[in-house]
Short mmCIF file of C-alpha atoms in Angstrom, two decimals:
data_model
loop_
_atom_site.label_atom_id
_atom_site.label_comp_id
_atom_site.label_asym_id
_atom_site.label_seq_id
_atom_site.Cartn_x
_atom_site.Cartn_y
_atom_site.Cartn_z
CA UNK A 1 57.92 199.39 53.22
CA UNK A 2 60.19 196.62 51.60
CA UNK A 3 60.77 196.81 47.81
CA UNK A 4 59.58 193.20 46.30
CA UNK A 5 61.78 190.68 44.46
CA UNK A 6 59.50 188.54 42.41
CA UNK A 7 61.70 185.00 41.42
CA UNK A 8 60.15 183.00 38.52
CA UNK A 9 62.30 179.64 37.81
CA UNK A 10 61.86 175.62 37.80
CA UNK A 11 60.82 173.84 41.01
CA UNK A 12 63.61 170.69 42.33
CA UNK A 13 65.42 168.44 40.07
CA UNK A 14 64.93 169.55 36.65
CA UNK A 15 66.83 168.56 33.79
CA UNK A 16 68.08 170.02 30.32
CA UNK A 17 66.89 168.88 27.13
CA UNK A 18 69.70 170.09 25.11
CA UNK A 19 72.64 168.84 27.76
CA UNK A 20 70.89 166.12 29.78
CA UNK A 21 72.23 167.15 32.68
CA UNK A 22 70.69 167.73 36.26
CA UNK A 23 70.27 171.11 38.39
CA UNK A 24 68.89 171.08 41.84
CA UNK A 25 67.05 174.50 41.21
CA UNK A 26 65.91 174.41 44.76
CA UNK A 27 69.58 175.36 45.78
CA UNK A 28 70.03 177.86 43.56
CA UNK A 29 66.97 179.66 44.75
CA UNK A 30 68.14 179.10 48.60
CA UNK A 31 71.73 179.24 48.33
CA UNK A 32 72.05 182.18 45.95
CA UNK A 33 68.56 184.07 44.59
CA UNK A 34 66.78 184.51 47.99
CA UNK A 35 69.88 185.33 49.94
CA UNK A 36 71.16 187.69 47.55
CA UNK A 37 67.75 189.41 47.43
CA UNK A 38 67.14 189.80 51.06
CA UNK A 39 70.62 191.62 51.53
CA UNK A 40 70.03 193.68 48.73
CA UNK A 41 67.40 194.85 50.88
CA UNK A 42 63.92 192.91 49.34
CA UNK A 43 60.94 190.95 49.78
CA UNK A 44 62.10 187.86 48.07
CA UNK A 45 58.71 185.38 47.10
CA UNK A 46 59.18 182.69 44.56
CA UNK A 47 56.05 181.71 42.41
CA UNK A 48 55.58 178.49 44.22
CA UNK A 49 55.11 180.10 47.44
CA UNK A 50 51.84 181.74 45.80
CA UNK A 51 50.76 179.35 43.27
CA UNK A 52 47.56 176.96 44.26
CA UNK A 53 48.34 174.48 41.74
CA UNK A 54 50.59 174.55 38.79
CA UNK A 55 49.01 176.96 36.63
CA UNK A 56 49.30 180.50 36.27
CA UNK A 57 46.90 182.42 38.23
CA UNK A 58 45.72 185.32 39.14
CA UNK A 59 48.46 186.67 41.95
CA UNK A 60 51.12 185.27 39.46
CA UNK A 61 50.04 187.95 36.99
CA UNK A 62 49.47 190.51 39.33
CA UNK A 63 53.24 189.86 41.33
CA UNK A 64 54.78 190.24 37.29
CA UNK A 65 53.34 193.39 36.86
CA UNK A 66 54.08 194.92 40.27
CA UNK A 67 57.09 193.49 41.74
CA UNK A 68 59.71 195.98 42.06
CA UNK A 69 61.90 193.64 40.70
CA UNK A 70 61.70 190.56 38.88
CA UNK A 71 64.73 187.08 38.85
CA UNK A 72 64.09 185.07 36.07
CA UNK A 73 66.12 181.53 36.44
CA UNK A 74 65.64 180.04 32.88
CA UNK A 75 67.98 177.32 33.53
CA UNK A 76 66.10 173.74 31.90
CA UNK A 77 64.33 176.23 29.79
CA UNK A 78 61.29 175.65 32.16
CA UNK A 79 58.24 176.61 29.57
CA UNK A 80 56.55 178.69 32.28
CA UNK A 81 59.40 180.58 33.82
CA UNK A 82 59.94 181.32 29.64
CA UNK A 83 56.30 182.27 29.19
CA UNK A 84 56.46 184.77 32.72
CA UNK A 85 59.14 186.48 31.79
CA UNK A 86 57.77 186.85 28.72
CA UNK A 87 54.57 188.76 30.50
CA UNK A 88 57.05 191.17 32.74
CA UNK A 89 58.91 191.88 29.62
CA UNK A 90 55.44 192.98 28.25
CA UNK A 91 54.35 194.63 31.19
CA UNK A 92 57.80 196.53 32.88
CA UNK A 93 60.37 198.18 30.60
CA UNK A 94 63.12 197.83 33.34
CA UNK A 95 64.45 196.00 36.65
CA UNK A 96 64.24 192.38 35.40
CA UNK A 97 67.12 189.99 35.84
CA UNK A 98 67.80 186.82 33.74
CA UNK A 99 69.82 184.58 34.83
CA UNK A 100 70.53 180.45 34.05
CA UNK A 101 73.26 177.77 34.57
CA UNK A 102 76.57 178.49 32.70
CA UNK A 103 76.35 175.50 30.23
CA UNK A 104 73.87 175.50 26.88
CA UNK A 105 73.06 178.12 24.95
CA UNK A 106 70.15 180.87 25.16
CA UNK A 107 66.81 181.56 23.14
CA UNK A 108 67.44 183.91 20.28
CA UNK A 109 65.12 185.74 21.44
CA UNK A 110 66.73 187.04 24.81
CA UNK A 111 70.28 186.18 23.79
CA UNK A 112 70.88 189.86 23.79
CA UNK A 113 69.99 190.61 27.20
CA UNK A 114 72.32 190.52 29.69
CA UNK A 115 72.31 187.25 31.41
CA UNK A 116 73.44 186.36 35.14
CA UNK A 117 75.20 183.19 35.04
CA UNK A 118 76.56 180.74 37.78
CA UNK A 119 77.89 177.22 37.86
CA UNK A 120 75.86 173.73 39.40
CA UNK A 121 78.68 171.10 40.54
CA UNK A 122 76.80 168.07 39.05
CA UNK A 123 73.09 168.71 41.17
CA UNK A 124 74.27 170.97 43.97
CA UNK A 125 76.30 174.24 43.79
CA UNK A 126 79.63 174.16 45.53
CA UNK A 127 79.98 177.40 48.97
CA UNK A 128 82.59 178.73 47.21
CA UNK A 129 80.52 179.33 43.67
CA UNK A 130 77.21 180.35 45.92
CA UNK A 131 79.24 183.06 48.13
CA UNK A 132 80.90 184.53 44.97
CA UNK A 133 77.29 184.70 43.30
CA UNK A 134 75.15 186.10 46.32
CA UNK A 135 77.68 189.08 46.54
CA UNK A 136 77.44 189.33 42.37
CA UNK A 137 73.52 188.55 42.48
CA UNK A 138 73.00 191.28 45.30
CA UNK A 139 75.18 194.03 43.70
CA UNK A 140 73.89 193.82 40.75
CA UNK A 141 70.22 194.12 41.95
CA UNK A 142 71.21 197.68 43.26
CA UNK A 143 72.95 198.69 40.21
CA UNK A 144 69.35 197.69 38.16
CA UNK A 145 67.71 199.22 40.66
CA UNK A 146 69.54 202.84 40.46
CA UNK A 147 69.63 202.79 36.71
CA UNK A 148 66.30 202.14 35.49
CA UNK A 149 68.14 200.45 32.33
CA UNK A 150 65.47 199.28 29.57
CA UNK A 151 66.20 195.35 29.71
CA UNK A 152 62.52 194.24 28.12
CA UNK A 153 63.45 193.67 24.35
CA UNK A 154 59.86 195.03 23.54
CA UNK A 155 60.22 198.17 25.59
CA UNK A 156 64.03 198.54 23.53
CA UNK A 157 61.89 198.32 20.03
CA UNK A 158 58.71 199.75 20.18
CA UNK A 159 59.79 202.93 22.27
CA UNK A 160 56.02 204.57 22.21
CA UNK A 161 54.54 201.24 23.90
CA UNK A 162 53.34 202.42 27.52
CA UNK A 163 53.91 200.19 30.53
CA UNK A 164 51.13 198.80 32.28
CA UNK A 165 50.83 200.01 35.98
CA UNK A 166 48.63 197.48 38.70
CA UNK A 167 46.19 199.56 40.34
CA UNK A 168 47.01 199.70 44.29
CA UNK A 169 43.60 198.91 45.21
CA UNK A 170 43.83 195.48 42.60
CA UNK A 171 46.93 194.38 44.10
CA UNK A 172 45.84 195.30 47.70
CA UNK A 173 42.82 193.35 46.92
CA UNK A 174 45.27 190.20 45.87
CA UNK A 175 47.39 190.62 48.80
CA UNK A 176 44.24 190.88 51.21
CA UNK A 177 43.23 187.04 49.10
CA UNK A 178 46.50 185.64 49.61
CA UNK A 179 46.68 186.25 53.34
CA UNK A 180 43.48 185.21 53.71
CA UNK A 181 44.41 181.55 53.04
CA UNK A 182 47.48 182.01 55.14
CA UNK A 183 49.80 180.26 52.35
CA UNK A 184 52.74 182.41 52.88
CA UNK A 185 54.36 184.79 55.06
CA UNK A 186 55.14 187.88 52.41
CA UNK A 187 51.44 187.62 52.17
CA UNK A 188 50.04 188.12 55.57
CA UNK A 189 53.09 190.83 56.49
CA UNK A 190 51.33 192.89 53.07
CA UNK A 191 48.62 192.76 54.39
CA UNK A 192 49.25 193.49 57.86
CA UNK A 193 51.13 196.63 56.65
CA UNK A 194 47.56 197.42 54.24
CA UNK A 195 45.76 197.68 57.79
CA UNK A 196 48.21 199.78 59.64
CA UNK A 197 47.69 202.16 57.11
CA UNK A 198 44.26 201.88 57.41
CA UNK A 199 44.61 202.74 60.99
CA UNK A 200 43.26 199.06 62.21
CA UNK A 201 45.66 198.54 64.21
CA UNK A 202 44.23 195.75 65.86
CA UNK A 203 44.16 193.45 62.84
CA UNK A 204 47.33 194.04 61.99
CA UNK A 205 48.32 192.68 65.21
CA UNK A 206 46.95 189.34 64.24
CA UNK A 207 48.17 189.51 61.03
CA UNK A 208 51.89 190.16 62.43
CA UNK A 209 51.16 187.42 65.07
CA UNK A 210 50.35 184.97 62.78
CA UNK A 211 53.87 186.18 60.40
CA UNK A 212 55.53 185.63 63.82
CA UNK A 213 54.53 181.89 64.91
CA UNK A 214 55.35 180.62 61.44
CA UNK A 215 59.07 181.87 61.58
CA UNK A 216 59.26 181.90 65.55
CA UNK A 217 60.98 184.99 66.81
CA UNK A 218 61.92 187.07 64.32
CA UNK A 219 62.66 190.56 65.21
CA UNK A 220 60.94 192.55 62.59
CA UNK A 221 57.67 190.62 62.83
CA UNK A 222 58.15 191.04 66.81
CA UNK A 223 58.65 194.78 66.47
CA UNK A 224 55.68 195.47 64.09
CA UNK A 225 53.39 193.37 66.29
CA UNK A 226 54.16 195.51 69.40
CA UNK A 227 53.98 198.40 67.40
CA UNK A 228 50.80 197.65 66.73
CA UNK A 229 49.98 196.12 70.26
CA UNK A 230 50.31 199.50 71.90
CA UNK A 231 48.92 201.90 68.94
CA UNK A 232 45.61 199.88 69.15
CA UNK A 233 44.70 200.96 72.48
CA UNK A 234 42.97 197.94 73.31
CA UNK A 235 41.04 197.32 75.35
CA UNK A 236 42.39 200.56 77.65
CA UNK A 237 45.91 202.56 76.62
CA UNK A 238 47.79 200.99 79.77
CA UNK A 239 46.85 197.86 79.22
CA UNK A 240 47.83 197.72 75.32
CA UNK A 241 51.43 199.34 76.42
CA UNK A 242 52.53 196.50 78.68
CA UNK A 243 51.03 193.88 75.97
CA UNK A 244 52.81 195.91 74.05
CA UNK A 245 56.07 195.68 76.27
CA UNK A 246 55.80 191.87 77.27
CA UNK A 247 56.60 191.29 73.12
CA UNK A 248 59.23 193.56 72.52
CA UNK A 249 60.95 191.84 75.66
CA UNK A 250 61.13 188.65 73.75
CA UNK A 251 63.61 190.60 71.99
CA UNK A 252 65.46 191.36 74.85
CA UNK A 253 64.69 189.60 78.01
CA UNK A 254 67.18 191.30 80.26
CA UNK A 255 66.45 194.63 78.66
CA UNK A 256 69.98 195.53 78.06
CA UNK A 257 71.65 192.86 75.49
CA UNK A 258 69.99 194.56 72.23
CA UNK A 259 71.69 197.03 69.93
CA UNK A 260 68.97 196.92 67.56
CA UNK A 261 67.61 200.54 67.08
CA UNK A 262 64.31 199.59 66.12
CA UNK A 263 63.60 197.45 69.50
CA UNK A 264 65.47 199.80 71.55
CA UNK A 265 63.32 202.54 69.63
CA UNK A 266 60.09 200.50 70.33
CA UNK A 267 60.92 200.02 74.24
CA UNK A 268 61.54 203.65 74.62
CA UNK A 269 58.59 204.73 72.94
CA UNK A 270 56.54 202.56 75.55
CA UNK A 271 58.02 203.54 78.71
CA UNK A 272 57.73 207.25 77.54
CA UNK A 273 54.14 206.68 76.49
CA UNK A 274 53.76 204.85 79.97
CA UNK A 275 55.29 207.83 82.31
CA UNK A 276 53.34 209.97 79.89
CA UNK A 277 50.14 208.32 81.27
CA UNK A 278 50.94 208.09 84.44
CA UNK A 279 54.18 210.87 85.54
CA UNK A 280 54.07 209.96 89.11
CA UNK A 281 56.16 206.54 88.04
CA UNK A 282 59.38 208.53 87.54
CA UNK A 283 61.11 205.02 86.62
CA UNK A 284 59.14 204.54 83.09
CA UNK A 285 61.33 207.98 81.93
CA UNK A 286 64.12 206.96 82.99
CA UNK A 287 63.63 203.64 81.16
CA UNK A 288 62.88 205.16 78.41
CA UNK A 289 66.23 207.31 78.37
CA UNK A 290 68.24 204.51 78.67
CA UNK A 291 66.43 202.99 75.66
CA UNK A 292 66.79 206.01 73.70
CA UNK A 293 70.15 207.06 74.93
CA UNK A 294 71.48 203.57 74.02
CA UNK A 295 70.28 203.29 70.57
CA UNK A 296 71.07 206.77 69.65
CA UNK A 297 74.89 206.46 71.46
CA UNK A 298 75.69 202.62 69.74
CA UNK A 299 74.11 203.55 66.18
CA UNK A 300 73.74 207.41 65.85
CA UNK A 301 70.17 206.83 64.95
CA UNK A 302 68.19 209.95 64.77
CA UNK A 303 64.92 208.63 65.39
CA UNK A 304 66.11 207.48 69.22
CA UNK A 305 68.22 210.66 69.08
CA UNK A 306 65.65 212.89 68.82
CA UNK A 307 63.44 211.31 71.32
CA UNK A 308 66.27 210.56 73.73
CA UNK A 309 66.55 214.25 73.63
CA UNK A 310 62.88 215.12 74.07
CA UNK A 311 62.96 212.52 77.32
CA UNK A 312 65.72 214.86 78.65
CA UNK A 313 63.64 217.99 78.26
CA UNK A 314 61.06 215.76 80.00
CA UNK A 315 62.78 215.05 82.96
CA UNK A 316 64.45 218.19 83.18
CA UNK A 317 61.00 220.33 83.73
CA UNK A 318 59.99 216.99 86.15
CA UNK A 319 62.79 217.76 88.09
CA UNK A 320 62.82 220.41 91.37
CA UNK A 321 66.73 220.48 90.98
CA UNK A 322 67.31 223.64 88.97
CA UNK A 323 70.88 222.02 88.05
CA UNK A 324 69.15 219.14 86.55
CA UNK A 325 66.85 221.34 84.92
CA UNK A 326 69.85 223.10 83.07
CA UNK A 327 71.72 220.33 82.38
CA UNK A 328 69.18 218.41 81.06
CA UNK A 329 68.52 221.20 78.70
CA UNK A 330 71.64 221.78 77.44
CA UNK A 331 72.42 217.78 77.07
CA UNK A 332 69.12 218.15 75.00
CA UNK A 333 69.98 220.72 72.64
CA UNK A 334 73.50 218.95 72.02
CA UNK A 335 72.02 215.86 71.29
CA UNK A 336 69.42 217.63 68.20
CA UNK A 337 72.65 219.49 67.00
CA UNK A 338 74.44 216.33 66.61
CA UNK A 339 71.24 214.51 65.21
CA UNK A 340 71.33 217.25 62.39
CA UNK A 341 75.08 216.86 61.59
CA UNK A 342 74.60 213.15 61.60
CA UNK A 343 71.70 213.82 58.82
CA UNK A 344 73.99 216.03 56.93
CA UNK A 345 76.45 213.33 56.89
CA UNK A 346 73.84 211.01 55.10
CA UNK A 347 72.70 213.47 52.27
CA UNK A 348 76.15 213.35 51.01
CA UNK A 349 75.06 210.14 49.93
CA UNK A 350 73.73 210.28 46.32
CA UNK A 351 70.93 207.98 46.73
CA UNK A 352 69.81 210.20 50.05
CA UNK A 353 66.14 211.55 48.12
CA UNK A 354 65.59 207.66 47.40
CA UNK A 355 65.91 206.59 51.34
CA UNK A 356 62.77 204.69 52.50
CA UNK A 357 63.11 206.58 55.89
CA UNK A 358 62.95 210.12 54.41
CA UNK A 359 59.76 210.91 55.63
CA UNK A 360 61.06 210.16 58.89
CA UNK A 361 64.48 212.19 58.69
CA UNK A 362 62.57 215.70 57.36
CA UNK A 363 59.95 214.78 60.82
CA UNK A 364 63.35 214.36 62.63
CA UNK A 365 65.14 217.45 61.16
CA UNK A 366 61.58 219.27 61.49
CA UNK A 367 61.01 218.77 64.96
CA UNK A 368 64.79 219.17 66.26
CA UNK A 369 64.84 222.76 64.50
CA UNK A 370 61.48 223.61 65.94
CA UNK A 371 63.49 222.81 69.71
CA UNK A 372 66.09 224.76 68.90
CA UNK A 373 63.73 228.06 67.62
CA UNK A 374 65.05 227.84 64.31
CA UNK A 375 61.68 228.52 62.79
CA UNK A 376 62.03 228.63 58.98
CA UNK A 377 64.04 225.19 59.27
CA UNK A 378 60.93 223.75 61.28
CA UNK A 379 58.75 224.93 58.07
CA UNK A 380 60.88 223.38 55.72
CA UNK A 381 61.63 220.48 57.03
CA UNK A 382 57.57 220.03 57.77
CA UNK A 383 56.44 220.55 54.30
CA UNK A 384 58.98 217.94 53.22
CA UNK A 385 57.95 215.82 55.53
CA UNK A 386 54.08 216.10 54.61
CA UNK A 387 54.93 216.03 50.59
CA UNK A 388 56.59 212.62 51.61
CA UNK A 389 52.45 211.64 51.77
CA UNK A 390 52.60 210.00 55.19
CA UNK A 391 50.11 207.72 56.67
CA UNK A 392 47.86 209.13 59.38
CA UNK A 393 49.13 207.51 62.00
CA UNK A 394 52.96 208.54 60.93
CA UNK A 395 51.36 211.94 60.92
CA UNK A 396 49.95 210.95 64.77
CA UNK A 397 52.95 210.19 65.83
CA UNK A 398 54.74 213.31 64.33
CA UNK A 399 52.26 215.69 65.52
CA UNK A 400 52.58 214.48 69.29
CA UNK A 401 56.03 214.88 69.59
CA UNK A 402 55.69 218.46 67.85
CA UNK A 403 52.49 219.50 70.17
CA UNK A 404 55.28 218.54 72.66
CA UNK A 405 57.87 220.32 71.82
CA UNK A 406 56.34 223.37 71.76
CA UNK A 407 54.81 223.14 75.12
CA UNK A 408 58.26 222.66 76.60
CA UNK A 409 59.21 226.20 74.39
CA UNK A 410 56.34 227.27 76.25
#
């Protein structure tokens, strides 16, 4: 799930009181703030895109207390940007970000902080100035982020004071109001992600349908909404895999252009699913091979590598060739050795325990060492996977390919 960047700043044209001079705060939230963000690897949402009128409401407070991250633009001095960041300060000890204009000088009161600053040529900011600050912007998001760096001035001073934590059920409950009236996009994807979890698949189709027509193809919306197309099983299994396939093919018409693991990982989970249901339509495994063998081959990614290789293993036992069947077998037990080198190659990296996909790599690394009879491995790698609290349909998902796997020891 996406980490969220919460931006609090001025709205348009605003100007200074102090210098009388004019910023175009719209571009610096476009051409630096929300770019920066998103390749820093957030949810960027600005409190406009949330805000029914001009006041400060309810899913203001709650997106203070429990963004992951909070941009506060205090350039003009805007009175309520002042007063929000005023409530995360309260609220979070860490991972807020000031920034403002270059010109004028800064409240006493958060003059110590470290401030972000960047230059407006007259009302816009000039490609040069909003390249050099995205790249600043984004790396110094990820240097907050691995810190954890006390940056609230009340947090710094009163050392006992607690943080205040958002229950998940209050937020989920703010989300769930915000996507209700459909106002923005972050809102209906939270809440689309709230019903996977709850296993309701179906309305989290909608949900991700809806995400999708507002920005009109966009992969990731495209991939969760076939995700969810063929995990609902509606209204039969078969039927709910082709719906299923007809959306990830707006992805990739000619099904061979893409290089995106997750769609290629998406295709060849449907085609397997489909020969699964019906192995007399040898052409849906081979389908799926390609798909698998392609995205693990062009990204050495582990999740199409390990099913690439449990594809092989399927065809191999499919096949009446005993040649195949060997070669097959051995092509599939190369591929899971090279899937657990590959991992080994990413823990060397020292934010590796912090990886969103970790629950995924210790299913990966579990189920590869449970093909290759390494038993202990399997164990470990399981109970690392389960402590990684996964939802029940991850824990679907990883028990099929397990139940699997060991019929195939069998």
């Amino acid at each position: 799930m996406k980490k969220i960047c919460f931006v609090i700043m001025g709205y348009g044209k605003k100007t200074d009181p102090t210098l009388g001079k004019t910023f175009d705060l719209d571009k610096t939230y476009h051409n630096i703030i929300k770019p920066a963000v998103i390749n820093a690897g957030y949810e960027c949402v600005r409190g406009d895109e949330v805000q029914e009128s001009g006041l400060i409401d309810r899913s203001m407070y709650g997106l203070l207390i429990y963004s992951d991250l909070v941009i506060a633009d205090i350039t003009t001095f805007n009175p309520n940007a002042i007063y929000e960041l005023g409530i995360r300060h309260a609220a979070k000890p860490f991972s807020t970000i000031v920034m403002k204009e270059k010109d004028g000088n800064i409240p006493f009161d958060i003059n110590h902080n470290k401030t972000f600053t960047y230059a407006h040529m007259g009302e816009d900011i000039s490609a040069t100035e909003a390249a050099r600050c995205q790249e600043d912007l984004t790396n110094l998001i990820l240097r907050v982020e691995k810190s954890k760096e006390v940056d609230s001035p009340l947090f710094q001073h009163i050392q006992s004071v607690k943080p205040y934590v958002l229950p998940e059920e209050e937020y989920n409950q703010l989300i769930k109001e915000l996507a209700e009236k459909e106002k923005i996009i972050f809102a209906l994807a939270e809440q689309a992600k709230a019903e996977m979890a709850n296993n309701n698949f179906l309305k989290a189709k909608d949900l991700w349908k809806k995400a999708s027509e507002r920005i009109e193809n966009d992969s990731y919306f495209l991939q969760q909404m076939a995700l969810c197309t063929y995990k609902s099983k509606s209204p039969t299994e078969k039927v709910a895999l082709n719906d299923a396939l007809a959306i990830i093919n707006r992805l990739d018409p000619e099904g061979r252009t893409t290089n995106d693991p997750e769609t290629l990982g998406i295709a060849g989970a449907i085609y397997k699913r489909l020969w699964l249901l019906d192995r007399s339509e040898f052409a849906y495994l081979e389908r799926a091979i390609s798909y698998y063998r392609k995205g693990f081959e062009i990204n050495a990614d582990y999740y199409t590598g390990e099913n690439y290789a449990l594809c092989l293993e399927l065809k191999g036992i499919s096949s009446s060739d005993p040649d195949e069947k060997v070669f097959n077998r051995i092509a599939a037990k190369k591929t899971r050795q090279r899937i657990i080198e590959i991992i080994s190659d990413l823990k060397l990296d020292g934010d590796f325990l912090i990886r969103s996909d970790l629950k995924w790599i210790n299913a990966t690394l579990s189920n590869c060492h449970l093909a290759l009879n390494n038993e202990a491995e399997h164990n470990e790698y399981e109970k690392l996977f389960y402590s990684c609290s996964p939802l029940d349909w991850e824990i679907s998902s990883y028990e099929e390919t397990k139940n699997i796997i060991i019929n195939l020891n069998k």
